[in-house]
Amino acid sequence: MLFQVENEYSSYNACDSSYMRRLRNLAREQLGDDVLLFTTDGFSIKSKCGRVPGALATIDFGTDTDPKKAWFGEKGRKAPRGPLINSELYTGWLDHWDEQHQTVHATVLANSIRKILNMGASFNL
């Protein structure tokens, strides 16, 4: 089982490493050592505030992003090592009142998934 410690904390204006450590410690206390902990940040975020020792650092991106650039490009991969995981592959976007419903065509999503899998990587929808 995987447990996400925090979601896109590097996008927030704070950089509180004690907060991240406390969340990690709470997860360990409640879930034990057999659960893999991870964090998620947008692939283009330069900050490393969303990382915490003892948790795998993953990235997220949408179907309009080239997975190779997300993981290996100039703005890419945050984790120095570990598996390639898109822990939040966007299948659409947020809907807001009085705006058009946001969708991604199934073919576009399938092509994005194919690119990820062809790299030997993993994803979460």
Coordinates of C-alpha atoms in Angstrom, one line a residue:
M1 CA 0.0 0.0 0.0
L2 CA 1.1 3.6 -0.7
F3 CA 0.2 6.5 1.5
Q4 CA 0.5 10.1 0.4
V5 CA 2.1 12.3 3.1
E6 CA 1.3 15.7 1.4
N7 CA 0.0 16.9 -2.0
E8 CA 1.8 19.6 -3.9
Y9 CA 3.2 21.3 -0.7
S10 CA 5.9 22.9 -2.8
S11 CA 3.2 24.9 -4.5
Y12 CA 2.3 26.5 -1.2
N13 CA 4.1 29.6 0.0
A14 CA 5.5 28.0 3.1
C15 CA 8.6 25.8 3.4
D16 CA 8.2 24.2 6.8
S17 CA 10.3 21.0 7.0
S18 CA 9.1 20.4 10.6
Y19 CA 5.5 20.2 9.3
M20 CA 6.5 17.7 6.7
R21 CA 8.5 15.6 9.2
R22 CA 5.5 15.6 11.6
L23 CA 3.1 14.4 8.9
R24 CA 5.6 11.6 8.0
N25 CA 6.0 10.7 11.6
L26 CA 2.2 10.6 12.2
A27 CA 1.8 8.3 9.1
R28 CA 4.5 6.0 10.4
E29 CA 3.0 5.9 13.9
Q30 CA -0.5 5.0 12.5
L31 CA 0.4 2.8 9.5
G32 CA 3.6 1.1 10.6
D33 CA 6.8 0.5 8.6
D34 CA 5.3 -1.8 5.9
V35 CA 3.5 1.1 4.1
L36 CA 5.4 3.1 1.4
L37 CA 5.1 6.8 2.0
F38 CA 5.3 9.3 -0.8
T39 CA 4.8 13.0 -1.7
T40 CA 3.6 14.7 -4.9
D41 CA 4.6 18.0 -6.5
G42 CA 4.1 19.4 -9.9
F43 CA 7.0 18.5 -12.2
S44 CA 7.9 22.1 -13.0
I45 CA 8.1 23.3 -9.4
K46 CA 11.7 24.1 -8.5
S47 CA 11.2 24.1 -4.7
K48 CA 12.1 21.0 -2.8
C49 CA 9.8 21.9 0.2
G50 CA 7.4 19.1 -0.6
R51 CA 10.1 16.4 0.0
V52 CA 10.7 14.7 3.3
P53 CA 13.3 12.0 4.1
G54 CA 11.7 8.6 4.3
A55 CA 9.1 9.3 1.6
L56 CA 9.4 8.8 -2.1
A57 CA 9.2 12.1 -4.0
T58 CA 6.9 11.8 -7.0
I59 CA 5.6 14.3 -9.6
D60 CA 2.3 14.9 -11.3
F61 CA 1.5 16.2 -14.8
G62 CA -1.3 16.1 -17.4
T63 CA -1.8 14.6 -20.8
D64 CA -0.4 17.7 -22.5
T65 CA 3.1 17.1 -20.9
D66 CA 5.8 14.9 -22.4
P67 CA 6.7 12.3 -19.7
K68 CA 10.4 12.3 -20.8
K69 CA 10.6 16.1 -20.2
A70 CA 8.7 15.8 -17.0
W71 CA 11.1 13.3 -15.5
F72 CA 14.3 14.2 -17.2
G73 CA 14.0 17.7 -18.7
E74 CA 15.3 21.0 -17.4
K75 CA 12.4 21.4 -15.1
G76 CA 11.9 17.7 -14.5
R77 CA 12.2 15.1 -11.9
K78 CA 12.5 16.1 -8.2
A79 CA 13.6 12.8 -6.8
P80 CA 17.3 12.0 -7.2
R81 CA 16.5 8.3 -7.5
G82 CA 13.6 5.9 -7.2
P83 CA 10.9 4.7 -9.6
L84 CA 9.3 7.0 -12.2
I85 CA 5.8 7.6 -11.0
N86 CA 3.2 10.2 -12.1
S87 CA 1.1 10.0 -8.9
E88 CA -1.6 12.3 -10.3
L89 CA -2.1 11.9 -14.1
Y90 CA -4.7 14.6 -14.8
T91 CA -7.7 13.0 -16.6
G92 CA -9.3 16.4 -16.9
W93 CA -9.2 19.6 -14.9
L94 CA -11.2 21.5 -12.3
D95 CA -14.7 22.6 -13.1
H96 CA -15.8 26.0 -11.8
W97 CA -19.4 27.4 -11.7
D98 CA -20.4 29.2 -14.9
E99 CA -17.5 27.7 -16.9
Q100 CA -17.5 25.0 -19.5
H101 CA -17.0 21.4 -18.3
Q102 CA -13.4 20.3 -18.6
T103 CA -12.6 17.0 -20.3
V104 CA -9.8 15.1 -21.9
H105 CA -10.6 12.9 -24.9
A106 CA -10.1 9.2 -24.2
T107 CA -7.6 8.8 -27.0
V108 CA -5.4 11.6 -25.6
L109 CA -5.5 10.0 -22.2
A110 CA -4.7 6.6 -23.7
N111 CA -1.8 8.0 -25.7
S112 CA -0.4 9.6 -22.5
I113 CA -0.7 6.4 -20.6
R114 CA 1.0 4.5 -23.4
K115 CA 4.0 6.9 -23.3
I116 CA 4.3 6.5 -19.6
L117 CA 4.1 2.7 -19.7
N118 CA 6.6 2.5 -22.6
M119 CA 9.1 4.2 -20.3
G120 CA 8.6 1.5 -17.7
A121 CA 7.0 4.1 -15.5
S122 CA 3.8 4.0 -13.3
F123 CA 0.9 6.3 -12.9
N124 CA -2.2 7.0 -10.8
L125 CA -5.4 8.5 -12.1

